[in-house]
XYZ file of C-alpha atoms in Angstrom:
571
model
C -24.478 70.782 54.480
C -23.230 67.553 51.872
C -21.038 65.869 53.337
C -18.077 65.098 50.879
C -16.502 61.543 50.842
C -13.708 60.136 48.980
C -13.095 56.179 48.559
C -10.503 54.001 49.881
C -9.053 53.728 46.122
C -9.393 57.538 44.919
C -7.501 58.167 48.083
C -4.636 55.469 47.541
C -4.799 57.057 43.953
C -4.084 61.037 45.538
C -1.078 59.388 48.056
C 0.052 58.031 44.774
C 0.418 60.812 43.066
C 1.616 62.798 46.228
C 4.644 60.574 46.218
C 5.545 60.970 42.792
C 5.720 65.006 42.781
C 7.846 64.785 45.817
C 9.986 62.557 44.641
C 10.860 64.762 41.844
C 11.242 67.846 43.371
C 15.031 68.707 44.337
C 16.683 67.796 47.615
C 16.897 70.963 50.226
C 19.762 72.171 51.138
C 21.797 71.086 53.515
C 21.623 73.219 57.201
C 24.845 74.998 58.158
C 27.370 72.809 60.275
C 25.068 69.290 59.783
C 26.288 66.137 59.727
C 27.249 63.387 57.346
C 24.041 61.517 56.766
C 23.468 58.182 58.190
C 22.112 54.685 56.608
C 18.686 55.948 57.763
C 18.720 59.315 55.957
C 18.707 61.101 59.200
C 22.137 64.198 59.584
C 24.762 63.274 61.992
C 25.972 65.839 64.909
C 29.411 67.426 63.748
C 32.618 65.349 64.634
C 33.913 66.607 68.276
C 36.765 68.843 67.942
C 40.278 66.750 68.816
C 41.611 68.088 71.229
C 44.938 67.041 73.381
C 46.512 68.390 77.150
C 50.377 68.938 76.601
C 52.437 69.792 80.310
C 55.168 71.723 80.915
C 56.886 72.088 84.358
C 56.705 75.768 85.346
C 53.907 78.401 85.670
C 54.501 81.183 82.977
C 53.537 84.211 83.252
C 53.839 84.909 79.675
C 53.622 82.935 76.444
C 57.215 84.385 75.585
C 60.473 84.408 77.638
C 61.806 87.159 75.705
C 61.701 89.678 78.725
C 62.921 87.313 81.774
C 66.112 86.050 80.959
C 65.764 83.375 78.055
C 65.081 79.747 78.680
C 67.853 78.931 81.283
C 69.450 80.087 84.496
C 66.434 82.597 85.327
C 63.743 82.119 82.214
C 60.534 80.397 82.382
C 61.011 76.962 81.820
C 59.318 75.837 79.088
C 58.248 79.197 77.756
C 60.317 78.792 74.716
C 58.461 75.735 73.764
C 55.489 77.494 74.521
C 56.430 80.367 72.377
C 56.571 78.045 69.162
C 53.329 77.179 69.530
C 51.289 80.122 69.237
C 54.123 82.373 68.238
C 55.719 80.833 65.555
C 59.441 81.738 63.836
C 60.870 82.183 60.325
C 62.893 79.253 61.311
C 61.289 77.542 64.922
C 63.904 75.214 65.535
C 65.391 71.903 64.727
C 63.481 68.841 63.271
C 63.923 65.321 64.771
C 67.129 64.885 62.737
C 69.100 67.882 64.147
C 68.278 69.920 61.126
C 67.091 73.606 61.151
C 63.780 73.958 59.570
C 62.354 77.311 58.094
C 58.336 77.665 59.123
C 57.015 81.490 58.380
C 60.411 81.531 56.600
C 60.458 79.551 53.054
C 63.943 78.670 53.562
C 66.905 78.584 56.100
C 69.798 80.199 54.160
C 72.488 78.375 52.741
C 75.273 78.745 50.587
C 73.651 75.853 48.333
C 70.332 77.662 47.739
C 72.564 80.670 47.163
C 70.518 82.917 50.317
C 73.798 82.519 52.424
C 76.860 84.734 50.250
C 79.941 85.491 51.654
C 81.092 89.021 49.917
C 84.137 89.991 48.286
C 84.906 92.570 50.445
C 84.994 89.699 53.421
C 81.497 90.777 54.778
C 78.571 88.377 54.545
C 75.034 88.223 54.114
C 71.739 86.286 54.483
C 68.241 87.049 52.643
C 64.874 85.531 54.516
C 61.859 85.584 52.621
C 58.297 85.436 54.394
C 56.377 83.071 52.901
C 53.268 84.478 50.938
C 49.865 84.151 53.134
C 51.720 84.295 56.519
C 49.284 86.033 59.262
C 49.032 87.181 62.525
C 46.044 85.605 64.640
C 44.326 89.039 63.876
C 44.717 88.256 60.268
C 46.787 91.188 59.162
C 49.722 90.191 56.859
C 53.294 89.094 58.449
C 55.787 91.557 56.214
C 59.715 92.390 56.752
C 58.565 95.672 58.456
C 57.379 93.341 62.042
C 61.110 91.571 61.517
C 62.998 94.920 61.568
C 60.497 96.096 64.562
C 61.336 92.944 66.274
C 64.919 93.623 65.866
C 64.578 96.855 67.022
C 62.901 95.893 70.518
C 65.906 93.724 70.851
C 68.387 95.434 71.032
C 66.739 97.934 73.236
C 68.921 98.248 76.478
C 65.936 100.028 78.244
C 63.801 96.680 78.186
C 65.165 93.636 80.280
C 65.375 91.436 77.201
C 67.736 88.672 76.714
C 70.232 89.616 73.845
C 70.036 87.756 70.971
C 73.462 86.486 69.702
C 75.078 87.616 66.898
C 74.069 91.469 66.679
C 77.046 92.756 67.505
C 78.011 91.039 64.332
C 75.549 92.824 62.302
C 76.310 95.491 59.970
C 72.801 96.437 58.925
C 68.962 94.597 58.370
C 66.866 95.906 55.577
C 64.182 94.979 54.107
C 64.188 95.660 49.930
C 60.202 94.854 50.163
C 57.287 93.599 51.736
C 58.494 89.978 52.283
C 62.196 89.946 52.378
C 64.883 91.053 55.037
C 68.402 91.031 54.305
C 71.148 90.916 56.668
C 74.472 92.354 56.296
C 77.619 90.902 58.566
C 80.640 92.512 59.036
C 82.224 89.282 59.191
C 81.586 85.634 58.154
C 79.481 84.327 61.670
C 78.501 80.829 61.482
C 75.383 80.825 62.690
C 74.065 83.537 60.844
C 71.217 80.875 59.481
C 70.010 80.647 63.344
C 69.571 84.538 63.580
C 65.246 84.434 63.680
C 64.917 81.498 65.866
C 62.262 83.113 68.172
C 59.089 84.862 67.405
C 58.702 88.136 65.298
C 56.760 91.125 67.224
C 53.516 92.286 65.394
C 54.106 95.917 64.735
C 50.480 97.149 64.694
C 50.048 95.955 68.006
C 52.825 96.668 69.838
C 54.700 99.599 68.074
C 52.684 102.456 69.905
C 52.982 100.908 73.259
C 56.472 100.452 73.023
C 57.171 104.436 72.014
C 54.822 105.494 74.754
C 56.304 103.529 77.091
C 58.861 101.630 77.779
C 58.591 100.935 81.461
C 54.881 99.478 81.463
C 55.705 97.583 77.906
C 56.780 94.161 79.478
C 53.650 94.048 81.413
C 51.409 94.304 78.724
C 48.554 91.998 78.935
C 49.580 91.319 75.081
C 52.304 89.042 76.391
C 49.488 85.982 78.001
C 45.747 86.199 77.280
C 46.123 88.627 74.379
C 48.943 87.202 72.585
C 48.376 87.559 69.225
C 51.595 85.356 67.092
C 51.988 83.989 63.888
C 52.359 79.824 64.878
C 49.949 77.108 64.379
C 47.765 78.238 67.419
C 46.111 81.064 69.135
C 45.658 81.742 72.601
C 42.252 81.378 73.919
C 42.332 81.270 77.663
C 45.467 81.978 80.245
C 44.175 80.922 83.934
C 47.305 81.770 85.758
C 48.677 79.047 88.031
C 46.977 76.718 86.589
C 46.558 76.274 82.034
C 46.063 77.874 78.927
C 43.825 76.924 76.495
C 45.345 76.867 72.598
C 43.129 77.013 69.841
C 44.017 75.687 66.088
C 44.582 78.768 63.778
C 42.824 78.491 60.733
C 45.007 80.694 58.037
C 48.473 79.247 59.565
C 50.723 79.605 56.888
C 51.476 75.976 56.807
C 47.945 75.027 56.749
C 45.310 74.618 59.642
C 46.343 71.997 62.398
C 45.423 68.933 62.539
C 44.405 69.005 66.539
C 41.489 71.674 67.131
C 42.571 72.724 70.769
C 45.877 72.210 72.693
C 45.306 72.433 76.418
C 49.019 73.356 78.012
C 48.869 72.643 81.804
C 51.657 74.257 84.102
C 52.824 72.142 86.682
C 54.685 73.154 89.200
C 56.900 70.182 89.879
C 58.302 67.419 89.199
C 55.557 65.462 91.171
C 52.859 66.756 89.801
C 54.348 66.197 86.484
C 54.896 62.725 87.313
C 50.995 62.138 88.755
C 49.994 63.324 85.700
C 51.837 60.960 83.144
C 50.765 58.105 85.040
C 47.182 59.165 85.661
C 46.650 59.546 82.081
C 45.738 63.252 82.124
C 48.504 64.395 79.829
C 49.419 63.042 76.020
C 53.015 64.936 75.592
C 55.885 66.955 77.378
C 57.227 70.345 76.217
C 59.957 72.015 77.577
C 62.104 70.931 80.570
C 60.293 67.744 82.385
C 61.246 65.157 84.631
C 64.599 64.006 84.680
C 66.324 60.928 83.117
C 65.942 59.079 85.756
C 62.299 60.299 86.794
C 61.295 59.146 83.211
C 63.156 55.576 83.690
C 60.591 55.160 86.350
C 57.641 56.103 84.667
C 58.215 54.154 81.910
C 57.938 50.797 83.610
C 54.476 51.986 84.741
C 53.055 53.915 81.860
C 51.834 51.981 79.263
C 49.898 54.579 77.124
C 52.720 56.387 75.335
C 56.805 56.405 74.866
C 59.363 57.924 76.196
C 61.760 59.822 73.626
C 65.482 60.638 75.401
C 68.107 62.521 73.740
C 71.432 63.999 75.462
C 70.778 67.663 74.185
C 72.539 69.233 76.911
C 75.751 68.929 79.180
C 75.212 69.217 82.944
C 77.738 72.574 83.942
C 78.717 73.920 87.352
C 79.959 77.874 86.789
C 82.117 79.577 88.574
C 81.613 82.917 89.641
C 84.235 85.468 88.017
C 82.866 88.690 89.160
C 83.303 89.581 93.053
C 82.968 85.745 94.333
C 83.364 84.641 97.293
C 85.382 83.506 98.409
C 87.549 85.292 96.274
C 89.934 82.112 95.606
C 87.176 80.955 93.094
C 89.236 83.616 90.786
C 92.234 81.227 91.169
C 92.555 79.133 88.529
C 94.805 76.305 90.633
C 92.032 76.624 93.063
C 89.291 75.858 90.519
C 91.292 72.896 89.022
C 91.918 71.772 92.622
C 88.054 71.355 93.614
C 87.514 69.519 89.577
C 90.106 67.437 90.675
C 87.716 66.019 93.764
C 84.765 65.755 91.582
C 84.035 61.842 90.953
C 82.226 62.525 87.331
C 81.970 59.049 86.878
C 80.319 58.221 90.038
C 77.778 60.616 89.381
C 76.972 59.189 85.785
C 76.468 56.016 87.173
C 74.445 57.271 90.334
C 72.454 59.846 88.704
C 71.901 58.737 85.386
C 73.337 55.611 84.443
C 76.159 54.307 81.688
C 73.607 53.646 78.761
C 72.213 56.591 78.879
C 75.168 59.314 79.743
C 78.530 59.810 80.171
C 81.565 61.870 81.802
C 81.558 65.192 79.620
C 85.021 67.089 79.212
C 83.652 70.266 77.938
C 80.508 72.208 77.047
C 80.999 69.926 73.126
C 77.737 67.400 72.718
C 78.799 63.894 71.112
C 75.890 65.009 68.272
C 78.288 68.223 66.848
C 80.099 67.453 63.487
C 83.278 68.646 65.469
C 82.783 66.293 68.548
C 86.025 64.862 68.172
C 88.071 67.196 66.970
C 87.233 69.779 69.763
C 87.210 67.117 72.378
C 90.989 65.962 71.074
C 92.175 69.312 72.994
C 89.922 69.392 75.744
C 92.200 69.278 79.461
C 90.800 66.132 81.444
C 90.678 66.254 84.899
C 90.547 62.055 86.283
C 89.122 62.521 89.728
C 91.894 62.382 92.270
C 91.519 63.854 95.687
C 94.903 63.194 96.610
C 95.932 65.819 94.037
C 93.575 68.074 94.609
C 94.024 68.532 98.334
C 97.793 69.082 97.371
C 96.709 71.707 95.274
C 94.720 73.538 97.812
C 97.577 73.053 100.733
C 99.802 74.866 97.837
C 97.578 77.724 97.946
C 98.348 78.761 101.539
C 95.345 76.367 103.548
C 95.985 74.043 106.293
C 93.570 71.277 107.903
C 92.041 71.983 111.380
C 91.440 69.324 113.668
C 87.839 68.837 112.383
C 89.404 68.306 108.820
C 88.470 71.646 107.100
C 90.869 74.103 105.418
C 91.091 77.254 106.902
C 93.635 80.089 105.790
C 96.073 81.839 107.495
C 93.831 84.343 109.369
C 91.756 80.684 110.788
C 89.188 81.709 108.408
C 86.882 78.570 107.156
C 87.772 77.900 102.949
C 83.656 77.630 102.313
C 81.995 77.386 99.245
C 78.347 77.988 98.025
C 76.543 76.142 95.156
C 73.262 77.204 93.951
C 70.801 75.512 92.272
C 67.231 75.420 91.151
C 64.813 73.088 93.129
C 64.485 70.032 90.751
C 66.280 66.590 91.363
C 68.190 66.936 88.494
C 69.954 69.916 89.709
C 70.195 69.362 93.541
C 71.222 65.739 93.817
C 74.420 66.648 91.516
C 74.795 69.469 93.576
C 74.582 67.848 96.866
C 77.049 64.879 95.961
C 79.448 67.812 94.723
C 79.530 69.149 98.022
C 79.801 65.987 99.426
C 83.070 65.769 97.335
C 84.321 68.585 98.389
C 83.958 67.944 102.243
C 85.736 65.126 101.700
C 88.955 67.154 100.879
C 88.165 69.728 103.704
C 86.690 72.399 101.762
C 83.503 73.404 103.465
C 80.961 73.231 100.604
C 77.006 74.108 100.964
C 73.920 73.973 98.569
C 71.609 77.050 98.091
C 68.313 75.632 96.233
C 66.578 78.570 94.965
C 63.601 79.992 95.949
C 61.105 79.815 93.630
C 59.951 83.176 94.119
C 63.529 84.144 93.143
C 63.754 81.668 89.962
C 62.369 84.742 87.847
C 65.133 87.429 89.773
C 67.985 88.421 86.916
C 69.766 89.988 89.516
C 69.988 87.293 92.305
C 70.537 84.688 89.785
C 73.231 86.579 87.923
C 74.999 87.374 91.548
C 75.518 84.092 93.130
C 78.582 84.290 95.638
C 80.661 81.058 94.647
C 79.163 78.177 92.119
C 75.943 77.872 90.178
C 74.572 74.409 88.548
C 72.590 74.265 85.456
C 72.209 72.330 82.256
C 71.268 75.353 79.556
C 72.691 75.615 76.302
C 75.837 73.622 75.240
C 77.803 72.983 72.313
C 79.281 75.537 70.347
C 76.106 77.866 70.480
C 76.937 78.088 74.302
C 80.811 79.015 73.510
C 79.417 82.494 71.552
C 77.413 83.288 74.607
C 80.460 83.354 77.232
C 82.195 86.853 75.657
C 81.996 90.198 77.267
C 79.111 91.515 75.942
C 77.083 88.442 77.174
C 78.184 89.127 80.263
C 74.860 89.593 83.118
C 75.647 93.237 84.119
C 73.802 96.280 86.198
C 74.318 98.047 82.537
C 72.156 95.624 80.666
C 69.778 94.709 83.595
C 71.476 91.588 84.537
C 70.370 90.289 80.859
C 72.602 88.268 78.206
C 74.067 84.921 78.431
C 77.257 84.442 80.262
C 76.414 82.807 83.289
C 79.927 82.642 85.255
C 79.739 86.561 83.973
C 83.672 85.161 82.603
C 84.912 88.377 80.532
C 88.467 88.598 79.240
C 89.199 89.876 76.038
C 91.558 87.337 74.599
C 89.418 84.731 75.093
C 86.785 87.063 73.291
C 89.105 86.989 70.652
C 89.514 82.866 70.491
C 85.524 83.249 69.996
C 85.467 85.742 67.675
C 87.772 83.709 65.601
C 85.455 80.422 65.947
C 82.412 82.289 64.494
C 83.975 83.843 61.702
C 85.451 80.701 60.171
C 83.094 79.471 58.160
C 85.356 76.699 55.974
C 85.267 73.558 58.393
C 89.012 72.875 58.504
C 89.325 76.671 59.910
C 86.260 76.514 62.331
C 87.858 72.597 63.467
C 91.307 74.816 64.631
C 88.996 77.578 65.812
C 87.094 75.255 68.473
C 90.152 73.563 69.359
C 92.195 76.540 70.866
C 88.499 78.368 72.147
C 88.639 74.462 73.643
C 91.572 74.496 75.211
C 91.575 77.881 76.602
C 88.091 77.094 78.507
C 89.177 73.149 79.644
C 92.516 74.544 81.039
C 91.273 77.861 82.835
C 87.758 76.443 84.252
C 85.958 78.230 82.989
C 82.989 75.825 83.493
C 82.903 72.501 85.088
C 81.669 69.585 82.444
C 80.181 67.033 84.259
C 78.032 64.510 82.421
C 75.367 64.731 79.184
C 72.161 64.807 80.688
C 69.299 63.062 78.820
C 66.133 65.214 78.480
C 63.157 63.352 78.248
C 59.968 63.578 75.810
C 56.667 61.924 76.919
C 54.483 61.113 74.388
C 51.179 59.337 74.367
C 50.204 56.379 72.067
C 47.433 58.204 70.552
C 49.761 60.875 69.282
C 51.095 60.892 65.789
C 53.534 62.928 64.242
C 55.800 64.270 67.469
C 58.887 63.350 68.584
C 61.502 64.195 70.805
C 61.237 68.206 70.646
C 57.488 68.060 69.186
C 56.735 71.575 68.962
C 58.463 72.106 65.909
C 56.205 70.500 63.982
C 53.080 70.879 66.308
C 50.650 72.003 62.989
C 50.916 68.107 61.875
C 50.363 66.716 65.632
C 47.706 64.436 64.798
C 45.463 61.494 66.883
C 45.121 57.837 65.737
């Protein structure tokens, strides 16, 4: 056998030419999810996905509060919040400037961009238009028929849902196609433009469910791990007690987030919340937190983020109007007697501090257009315990030897005041009571139960005094009527805490959401005011701060953050 043998230089010549034909030849393609190429030629691994941990004090047991009572006085704390982040709403909320912004919506209506008409016959009405490409996580379109199915399961007195306010204003909501749903009012209402603040319902999911049955329908695994919304992100994992894992939706109407996964830790208190902050674990707050001055603390420590405060509501003591006991609490000299022995001031300056709060004389926040001129007929009550012993003595009471009032059968003059477990509702509670000792009225705190946070029924029937922050402003005015009232009827739902019902005051509020010209609303809220300031309706103690945390590698949030939680970004 020849042996065949090439030289050194006919084989430089064949490497040669072996270079040359693969230089030419065209580049291959590049492999599915590879890299950016480096300075050496060689693909790059795929950026990591950004990802964030967001904590909310609470443990959910669904990513909606719709069915338990609505955020306050029996909801799940931060379950709103929660809500606008995977469910999304034609209009979620209000931007860091107080301003209503639309989201699966393309507007909020107004009378300026003519989707807000007041009708000659003195009815009203508002037009919403889906935006085009809104989708449900499943990727089926978001159309007018899940709004008027939504609406539907609202208003459904056989499911424990909170009512929304305003539909007993409602004359009818159609929908003239695919992507629009018009509302008729029977009267002007003034906050007809924040009517679809929570999430729609998807239709195709939960329509058959909800005609086979009602009575298994809240407890639908739909409502945690198989949520399936409309907002900026999906639910991936619910691990009760403990997280749930958020993942960025990629058709999201207002275009894919910017932060792949959101984890959303549930803490159970305030503690744990505050551990966390400091230890670095968590880059933002949603929902109710820590306390103003929880977050004064922290902020000398933590130096990895900001702390945004804004007073968004006013801390209120309610009176119990419906059986309470003792049944004094329905006298209105006796109520002005014990707001008489309250030192406001001293708990501003105890509890929260002068730069930060201040005494409040009704449910009105200093950030309403009409701040002033609903404040000018507000009744003041200047702590004076003189006066408000006087007041009691009037009533029929008399000191014993150990200083407590007792009435004329020697019966002890106690009263009860409930309150949730967190600092910011027991310490005003217990200085309250404290007060009220003083003056010989025998005054005790109930904290909650947690296991009972969750009960309509307990929380709806406390004997004498509840304390809570909730809604305030005006909004909180339309929730005290009748119909909001937390009845057997409507399974302890709605919104009227002090369950206060009497129709002329109905009719004072009635009034104040119909008048739609300032000048006429200004009156309105003065006499609706008035009436609430002078009968005690609710006590007004101070404006409370809430609290934002917010780490320095965040970009894009602000005090309320999940409003805008598609452009959440990292630096």
């Amino acid at each position: 056998m020849r042996r065949s043998i090439v030289s050194h230089r006919h084989w430089s010549l064949l490497l040669a030419l072996a270079v040359l034909v693969l230089g030419c030849a065209p580049a291959p393609p590049p492999s599915q999810g590879s890299g950016p190429a480096s300075n050496t030629g060689q693909p790059q691994p795929p950026a990591a996905p950004k990802q964030i941990t967001v904590a909310m004090m609470g443990n959910p047991v669904a990513a909606s509060d719709r069915f338990v009572g609505g955020r306050s006085g029996g909801g799940i704390p931060g379950a709103s919040e929660l809500e606008q982040l995977v469910g999304g709403a034609l209009t979620p909320g209000k931007d860091n400037n107080s301003a209503f912004v639309p989201q699966l919506a393309e507007a909020v209506p107004t009378f300026e961009n003519g989707l807000w008409k007041v009708l000659p016959d003195g009815r009203m009405e508002t037009t919403w238009r889906i935006r085009a490409g809104a989708r449900w996580h499943d990727g089926v379109a978001l159309t007018s028929a899940d709004v008027l199915f939504t609406t539907k399961v609202e208003q459904d007195r056989d499911l424990p849902v909170a009512p929304t306010a305003g539909y007993e204003q409602i004359a009818s909501i159609e929908a003239p196609d695919a992507q629009t749903v018009t509302i008729t009012w029977k009267r002007p209402y003034i906050q007809a433009d924040q009517f679809f603040l929570r999430a729609p319902l998807p239709q195709h999911i939960l329509e058959r469910p909800y005609t086979e049955s009602k009575e298994s329908f809240t407890a639908l695994a739909y409502w945690n791990e198989e949520y399936v919304g409309a907002g900026p992100y999906r639910v991936g994992e619910w691990v009760r007690d403990s997280h749930a894992t958020l993942h960025a939706f990629d058709d999201f109407v207002l275009g894919r987030p910017k932060i792949d996964d959101v984890v959303v830790k549930f803490l159970a208190d305030e503690n744990a919340f505050m551990a966390n902050i400091l230890a670095g674990t968590v880059d933002a707050s949603i929902g109710k937190s820590i306390n103003y001055e929880q977050a004064t603390q922290i902020r000398t420590q933590w130096s990895d983020g900001k702390i945004v405060t804004r007073p968004e509501t006013v801390v209120k003591l309610w009176p119990q109007f419906l059986d309470p006991n003792p049944a004094i609490m329905l006298n209105v000299q006796f109520r002005k007697a014990l707001f008489y022995a309250i030192d406001r001031q001293e708990l501003v300056d105890s509890l929260v501090g002068r730069d930060a709060s201040a005494v409040a004389h009704s449910v009105l926040l200093p950030t309403e257009p009409l701040f002033d001129q609903g404040e000018a007929t507000a009744v003041k009550y200047e702590y004076d315990p003189r006066r408000a012993t006087t007041m009691i003595e009037q009533l029929g009471y008399t000191r014993g030897a150990d200083g407590l009032f007792r009435d004329s059968r020697n019966e002890l003059l106690s009263v009860e005041i409930q309150a949730t477990g967190e600092a910011q509702n027991t310490k005003p509670s217990f200085a309250i009571a404290n007060y009220w000792k003083q003056i010989g009225v025998d005054a005790q705190v109930a904290v909650v139960p947690i296991q009972l946070q969750n009960d309509r029924k307990y929380r709806a029937e406390f004997p004498g005094l509840n304390l809570q922050g909730s809604t305030s402003g005006i909004p909180k005015i339309g929730e005290l009527t009748s119909t909001q009232s937390r009845l057997p009827e409507n399974n302890y739902n709605g919104r009227n805490y002090p369950r206060y019902m009497n129709q002329e005051f109905d009719g004072l509020v009635a009034t104040l959401f119909a008048s739609v010209p300032l000048q006429e609303r200004g009156l309105a809220l003065q006499r609706a005011i008035q009436w609430m300031t002078d009968q005690v309706v609710m006590y007004s103690l101070y404006y409370a701060p809430e609290a934002t945390m917010i780490s320095n590698r965040m970009v894009n949030a602000g005090f309320n953050p999940t409003w805008n939680a598609s452009e959440w970004d990292l630096k």
